[in-house]
Coordinates of C-alpha atoms and ligand atoms in Angstrom, one line a residue:
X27 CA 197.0 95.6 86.3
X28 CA 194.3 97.2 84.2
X29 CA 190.7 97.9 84.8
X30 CA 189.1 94.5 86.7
X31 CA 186.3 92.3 84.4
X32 CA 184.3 92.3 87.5
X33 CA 184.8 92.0 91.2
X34 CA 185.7 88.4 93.0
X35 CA 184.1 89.2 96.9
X36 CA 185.2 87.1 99.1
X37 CA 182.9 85.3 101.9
X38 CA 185.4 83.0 103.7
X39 CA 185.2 84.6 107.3
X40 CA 181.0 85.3 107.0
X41 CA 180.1 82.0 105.1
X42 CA 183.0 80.0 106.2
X43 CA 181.5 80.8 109.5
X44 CA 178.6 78.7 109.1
X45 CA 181.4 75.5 109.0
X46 CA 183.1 76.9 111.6
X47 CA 180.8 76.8 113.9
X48 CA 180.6 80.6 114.4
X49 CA 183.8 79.7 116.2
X50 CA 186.6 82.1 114.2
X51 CA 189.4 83.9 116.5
X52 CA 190.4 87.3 116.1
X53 CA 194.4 85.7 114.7
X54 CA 192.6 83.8 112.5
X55 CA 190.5 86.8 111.0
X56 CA 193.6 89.1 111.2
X57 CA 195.8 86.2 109.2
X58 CA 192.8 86.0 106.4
X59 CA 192.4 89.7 106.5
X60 CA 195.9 90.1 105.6
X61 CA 196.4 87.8 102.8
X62 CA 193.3 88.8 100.9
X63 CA 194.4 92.4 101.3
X64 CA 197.5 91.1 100.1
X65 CA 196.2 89.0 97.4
X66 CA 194.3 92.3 95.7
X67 CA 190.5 91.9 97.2
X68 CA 188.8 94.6 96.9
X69 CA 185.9 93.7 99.0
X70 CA 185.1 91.2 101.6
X71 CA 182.8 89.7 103.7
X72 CA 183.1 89.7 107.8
X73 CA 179.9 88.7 110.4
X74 CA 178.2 85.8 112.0
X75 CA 177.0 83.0 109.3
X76 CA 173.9 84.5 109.1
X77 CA 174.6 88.5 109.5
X78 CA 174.8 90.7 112.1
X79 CA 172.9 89.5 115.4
X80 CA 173.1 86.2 113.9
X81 CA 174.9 85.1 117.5
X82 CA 172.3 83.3 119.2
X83 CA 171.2 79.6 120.0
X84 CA 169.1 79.7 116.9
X85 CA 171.5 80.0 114.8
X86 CA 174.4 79.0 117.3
X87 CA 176.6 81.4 119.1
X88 CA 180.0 83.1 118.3
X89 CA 182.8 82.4 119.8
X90 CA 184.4 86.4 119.6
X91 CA 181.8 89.2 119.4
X92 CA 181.6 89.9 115.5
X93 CA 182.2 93.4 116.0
X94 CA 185.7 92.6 117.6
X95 CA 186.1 90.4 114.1
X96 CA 185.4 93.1 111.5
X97 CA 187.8 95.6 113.5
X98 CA 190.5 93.3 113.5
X99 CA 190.0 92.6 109.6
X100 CA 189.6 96.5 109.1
X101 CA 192.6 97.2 110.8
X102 CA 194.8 94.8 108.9
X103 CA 193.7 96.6 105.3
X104 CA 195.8 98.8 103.5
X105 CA 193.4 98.3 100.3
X106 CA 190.6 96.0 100.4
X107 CA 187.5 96.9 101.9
X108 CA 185.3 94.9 104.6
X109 CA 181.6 94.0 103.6
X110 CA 178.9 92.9 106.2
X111 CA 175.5 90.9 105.6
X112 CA 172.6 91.8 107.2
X113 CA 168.9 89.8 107.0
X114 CA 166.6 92.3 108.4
X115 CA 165.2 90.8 111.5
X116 CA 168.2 89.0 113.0
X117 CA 170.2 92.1 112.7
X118 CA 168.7 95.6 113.5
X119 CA 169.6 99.0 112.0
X120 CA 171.6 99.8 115.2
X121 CA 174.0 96.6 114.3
X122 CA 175.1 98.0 111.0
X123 CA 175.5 101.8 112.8
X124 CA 177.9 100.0 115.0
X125 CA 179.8 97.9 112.2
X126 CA 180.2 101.0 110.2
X127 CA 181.8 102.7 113.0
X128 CA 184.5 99.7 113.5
X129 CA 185.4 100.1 109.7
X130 CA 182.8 98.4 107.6
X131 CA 182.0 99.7 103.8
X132 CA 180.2 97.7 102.3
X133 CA 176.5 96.1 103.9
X134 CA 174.5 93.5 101.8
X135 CA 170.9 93.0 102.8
X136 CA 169.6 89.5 102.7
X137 CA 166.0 88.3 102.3
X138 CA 164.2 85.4 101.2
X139 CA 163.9 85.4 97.2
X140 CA 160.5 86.7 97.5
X141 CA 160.7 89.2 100.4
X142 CA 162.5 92.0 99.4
X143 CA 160.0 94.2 100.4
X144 CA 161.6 94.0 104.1
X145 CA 164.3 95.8 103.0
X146 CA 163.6 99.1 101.9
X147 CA 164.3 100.8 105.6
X148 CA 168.1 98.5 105.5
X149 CA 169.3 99.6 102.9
X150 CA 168.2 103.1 103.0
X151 CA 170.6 102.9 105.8
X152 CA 173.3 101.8 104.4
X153 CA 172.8 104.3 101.4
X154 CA 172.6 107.0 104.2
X155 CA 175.8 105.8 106.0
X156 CA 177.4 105.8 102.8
X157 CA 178.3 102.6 102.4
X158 CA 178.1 100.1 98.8
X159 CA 175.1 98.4 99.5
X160 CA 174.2 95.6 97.6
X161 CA 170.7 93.5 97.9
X162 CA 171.0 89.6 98.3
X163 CA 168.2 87.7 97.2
X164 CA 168.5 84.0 99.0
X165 CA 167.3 80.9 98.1
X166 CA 167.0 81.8 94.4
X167 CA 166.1 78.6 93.0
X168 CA 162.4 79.0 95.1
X169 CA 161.2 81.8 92.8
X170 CA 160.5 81.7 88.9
X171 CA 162.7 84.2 86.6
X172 CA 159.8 86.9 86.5
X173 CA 159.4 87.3 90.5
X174 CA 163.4 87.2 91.2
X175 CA 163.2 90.4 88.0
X176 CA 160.1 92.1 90.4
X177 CA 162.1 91.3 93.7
X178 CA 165.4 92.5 92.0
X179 CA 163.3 96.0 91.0
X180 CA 162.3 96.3 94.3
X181 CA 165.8 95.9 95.9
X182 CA 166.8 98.5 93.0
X183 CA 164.4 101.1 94.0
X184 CA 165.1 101.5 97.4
X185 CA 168.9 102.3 96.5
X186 CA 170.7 99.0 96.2
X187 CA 174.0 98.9 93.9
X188 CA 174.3 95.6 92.9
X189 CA 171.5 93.0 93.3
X190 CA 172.3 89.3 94.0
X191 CA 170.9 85.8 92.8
X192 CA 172.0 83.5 95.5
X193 CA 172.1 80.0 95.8
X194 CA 171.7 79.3 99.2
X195 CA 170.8 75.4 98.3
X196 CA 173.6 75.1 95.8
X197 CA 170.4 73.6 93.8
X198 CA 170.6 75.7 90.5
X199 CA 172.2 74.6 87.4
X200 CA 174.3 76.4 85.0
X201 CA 171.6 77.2 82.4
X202 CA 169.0 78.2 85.4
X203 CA 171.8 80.7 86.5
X204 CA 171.9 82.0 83.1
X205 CA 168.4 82.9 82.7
X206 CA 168.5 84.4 85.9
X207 CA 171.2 86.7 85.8
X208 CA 170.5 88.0 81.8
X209 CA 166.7 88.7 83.2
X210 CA 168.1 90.8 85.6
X211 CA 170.6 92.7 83.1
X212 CA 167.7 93.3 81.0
X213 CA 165.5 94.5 83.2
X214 CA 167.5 96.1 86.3
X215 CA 170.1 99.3 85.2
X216 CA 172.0 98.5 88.6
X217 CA 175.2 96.0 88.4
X218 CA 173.8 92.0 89.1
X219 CA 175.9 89.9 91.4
X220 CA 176.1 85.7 91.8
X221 CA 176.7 84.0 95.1
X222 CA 177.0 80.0 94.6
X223 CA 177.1 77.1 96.8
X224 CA 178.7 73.6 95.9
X225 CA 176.4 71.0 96.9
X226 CA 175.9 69.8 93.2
X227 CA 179.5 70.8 92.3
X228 CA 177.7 73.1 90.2
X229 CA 179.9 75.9 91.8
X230 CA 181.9 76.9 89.4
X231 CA 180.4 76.3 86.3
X232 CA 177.5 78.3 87.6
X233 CA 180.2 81.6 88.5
X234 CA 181.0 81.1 84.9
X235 CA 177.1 81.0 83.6
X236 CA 176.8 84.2 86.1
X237 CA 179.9 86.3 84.6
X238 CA 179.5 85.1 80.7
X239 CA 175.2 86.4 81.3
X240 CA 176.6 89.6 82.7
X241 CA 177.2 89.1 86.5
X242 CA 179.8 92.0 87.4
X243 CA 180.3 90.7 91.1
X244 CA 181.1 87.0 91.8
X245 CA 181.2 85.3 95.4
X246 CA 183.6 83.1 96.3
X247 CA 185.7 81.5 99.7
X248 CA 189.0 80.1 100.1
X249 CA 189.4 76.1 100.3
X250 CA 185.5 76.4 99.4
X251 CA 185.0 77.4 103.6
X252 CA 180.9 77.7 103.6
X253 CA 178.1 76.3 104.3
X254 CA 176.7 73.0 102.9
X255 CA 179.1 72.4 100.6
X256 CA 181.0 75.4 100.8
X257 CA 181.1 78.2 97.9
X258 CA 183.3 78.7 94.8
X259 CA 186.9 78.1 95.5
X260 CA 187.9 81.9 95.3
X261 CA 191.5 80.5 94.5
X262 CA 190.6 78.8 91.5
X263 CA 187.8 81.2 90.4
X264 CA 191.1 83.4 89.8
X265 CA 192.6 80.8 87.5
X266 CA 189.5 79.6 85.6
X267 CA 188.5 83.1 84.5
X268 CA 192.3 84.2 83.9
X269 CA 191.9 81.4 81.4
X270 CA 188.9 82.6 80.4
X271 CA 190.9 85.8 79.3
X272 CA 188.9 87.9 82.3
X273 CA 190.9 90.4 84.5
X274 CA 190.4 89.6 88.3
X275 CA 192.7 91.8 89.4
X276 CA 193.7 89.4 91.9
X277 CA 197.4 88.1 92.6
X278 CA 197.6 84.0 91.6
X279 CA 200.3 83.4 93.6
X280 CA 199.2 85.6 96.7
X281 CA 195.6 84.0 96.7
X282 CA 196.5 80.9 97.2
X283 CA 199.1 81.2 99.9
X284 CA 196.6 82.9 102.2
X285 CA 194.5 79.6 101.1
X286 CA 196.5 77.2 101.5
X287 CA 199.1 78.8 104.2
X288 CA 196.0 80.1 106.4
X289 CA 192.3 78.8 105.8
X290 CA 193.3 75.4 105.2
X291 CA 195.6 75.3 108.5
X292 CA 192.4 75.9 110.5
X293 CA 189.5 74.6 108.8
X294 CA 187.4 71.5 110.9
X295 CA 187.6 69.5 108.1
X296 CA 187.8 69.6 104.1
X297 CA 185.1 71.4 102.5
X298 CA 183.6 67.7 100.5
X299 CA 180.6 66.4 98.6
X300 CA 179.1 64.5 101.1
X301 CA 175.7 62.5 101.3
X302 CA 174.1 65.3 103.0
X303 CA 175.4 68.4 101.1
X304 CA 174.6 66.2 98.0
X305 CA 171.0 66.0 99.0
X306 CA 170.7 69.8 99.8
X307 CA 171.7 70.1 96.3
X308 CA 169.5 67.3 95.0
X309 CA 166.0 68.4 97.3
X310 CA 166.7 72.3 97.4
X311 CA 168.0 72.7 101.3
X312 CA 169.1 75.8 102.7
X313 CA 173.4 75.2 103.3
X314 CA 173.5 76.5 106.9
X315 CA 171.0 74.0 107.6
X316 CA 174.0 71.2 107.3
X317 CA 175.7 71.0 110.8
X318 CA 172.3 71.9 112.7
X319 CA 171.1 68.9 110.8
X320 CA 173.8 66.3 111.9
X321 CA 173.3 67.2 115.5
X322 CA 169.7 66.9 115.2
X323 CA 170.0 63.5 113.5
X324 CA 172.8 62.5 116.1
X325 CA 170.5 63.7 118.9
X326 CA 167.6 61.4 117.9
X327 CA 169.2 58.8 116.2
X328 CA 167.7 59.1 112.8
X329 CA 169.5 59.7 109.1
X330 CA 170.4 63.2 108.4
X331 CA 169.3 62.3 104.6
X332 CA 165.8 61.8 105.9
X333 CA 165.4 64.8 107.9
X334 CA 167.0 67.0 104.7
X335 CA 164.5 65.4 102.0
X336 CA 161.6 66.3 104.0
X337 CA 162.9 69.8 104.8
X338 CA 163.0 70.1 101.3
X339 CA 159.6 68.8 100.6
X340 CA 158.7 71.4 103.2
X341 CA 160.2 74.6 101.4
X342 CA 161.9 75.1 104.7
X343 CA 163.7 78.8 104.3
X344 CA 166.3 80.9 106.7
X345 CA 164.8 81.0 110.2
X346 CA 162.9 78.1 110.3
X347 CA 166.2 76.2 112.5
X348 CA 163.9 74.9 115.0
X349 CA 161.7 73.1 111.9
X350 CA 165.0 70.7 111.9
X351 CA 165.0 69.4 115.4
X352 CA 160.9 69.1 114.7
X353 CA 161.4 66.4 112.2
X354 CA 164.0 64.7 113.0
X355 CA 162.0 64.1 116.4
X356 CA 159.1 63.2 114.1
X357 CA 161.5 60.5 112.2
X358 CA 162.9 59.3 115.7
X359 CA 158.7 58.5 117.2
X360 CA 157.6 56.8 114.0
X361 CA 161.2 54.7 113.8
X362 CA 160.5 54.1 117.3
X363 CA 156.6 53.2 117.0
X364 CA 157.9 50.5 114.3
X365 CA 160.4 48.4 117.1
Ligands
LIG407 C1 172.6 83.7 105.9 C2 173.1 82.9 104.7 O1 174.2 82.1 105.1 C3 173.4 83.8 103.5 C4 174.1 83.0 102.4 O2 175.3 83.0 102.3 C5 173.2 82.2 101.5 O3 172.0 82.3 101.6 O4 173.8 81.4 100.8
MN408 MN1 176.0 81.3 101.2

């Protein structure tokens, strides 16, 4: 098949988590597994929503211990490779000891865009276990070009591999993407990686920003299965960049059966622009914010827009669930001060 242009890493059963309610099965991981082993993957992602000890009510609970998840996926792998997040914090060091010794590779670190620095002892770690570790800067959008470079240096020096712009809000456009990713090349000499989110339908236009500015590892999930919005269609990221005359390494064909034939038969419900992924896009909201925000809006009565246009105006970040239920109980008093 010839050497790959860059690597497709697929997040369906870590960010496809976040849509399904942190609810997968161990059949439905193993079925997944499979086909993207199948399929030519070399690398993907398996955890909670939010990373290792993300199971909690914070962030909401899973249904089968995550550990149990990335075994399964291991053991159903003749080639690919299983990846984990971790966000320093709601994981500890001891979670990724454990998810290396079920069979996991690969760990990325996540922090805010401007909080790197809490990830020097993480991926240490991983360097030390001997896995690819990769650092994943979140909510990119939030930071100008010249602090993601300094954050990216930092991730760089404390052994990451590959260093990610991520865009947690699906709020960056393709030309923001650009500048991001080239400043990075430039100034980084380790590999630069892109993980997008759909909310503006901006998905895949901004993969192909990332890879034509020099991004050598691209995110993506089958049927879109993510948060807010979802992510790049990994499926179709295969045929766009095929066109594009870029080697993916990845079977057409066998990529979109497991989509089709697997994720679709047990996805809650189509991965869509809706009102309220729209305005994530629009006012810069973190994508696992979306299904905490309907029940919080359903709980007090109030419109989920609302409650996301003032997160935004907020600069809420990863963590700050409990800021949701805050304001939408702030929205409900004043609507009910006005009766
Ligand atoms: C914990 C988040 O879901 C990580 C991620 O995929 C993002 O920020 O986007
Ligand atoms: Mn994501």
């Amino acid at each position: 098949m010839g050497k790959r242009s860059f690597e497709i890493l697929d997040v369906t059963l870590r960010d496809g988590s976040h849509a399904m309610k942190h609810a997968f099965t161990e059949e439905q991981v193993r079925e997944t597994a499979r086909g993207l082993d199948q399929a030519g993957v070399t690398y993907f992602e398996v955890t909670h929503g939010d990373g290792l000890g993300g199971s909690s009510l914070q962030y909401g609970l899973s249904a089968v211990d995550e550990l149990k998840l990335i075994e399964a996926a291991v053991e159903e792998c003749k080639s690919s490779q299983v990846s984990v997040l971790l966000l320093p914090g709601i994981g500890v060091k001891e979670d990724l000891q454990e998810a290396v010794k079920v069979g996991a590779k690969m760990v990325r670190v996540a922090t805010h865009v401007t909080e790197a620095d809490v990830a020097a002892q993480h991926i240490a770690l991983g360097r030390e276990l001997g896995l690819k570790t990769i650092g994943f800067l979140m909510m990119a959008h939030m930071a100008p070009v010249e602090k993601i470079v300094e954050q990216g240096k930092l991730f760089e020096s404390y052994g990451a591999e590959v260093v990610y712009v991520t865009d947690s809000a699906g709020y960056l456009l393709p030309h923001e993407v650009k500048e991001r990713i080239a400043a990075l090349k430039n100034e980084l000499t380790c590999e630069v990686g892109f993980h997008g989110h759909n909310n503006l339908s901006m998905a895949m236009a901004n993969t192909i920003a990332a890879v034509q500015a020099g991004a050598t590892y691209i995110d993506g999930s089958l049927r879109c299965l993510g948060a807010g919005s979802g992510n790049t269609q990994t499926e179709v990221m295969v045929a766009v960049l095929e066109r594009l005359g870029y080697n993916t390494g990845i079977d057409l064909y066998k990529i979109m059966d497991v989509a089709n034939d697997v994720v679709a038969k047990y996805m809650h419900r189509p991965q869509e622009v809706t009102g309220s992924s729209l305005i994530m896009g629009y006012s810069g909201v973190y994508s696992s914010f979306l299904l905490h925000t309907q029940a919080a809006a359903q709980k007090f009565g109030v419109d989920e827009r609302d409650i996301l246009v003032e997160l935004g105006k907020m600069k809420a970040v990863g963590g700050q669930e409990d800021l949701i239920y805050d304001v939408a109980q702030r929205f409900a008093l004043k609507k009910s001060s006005l009766v």
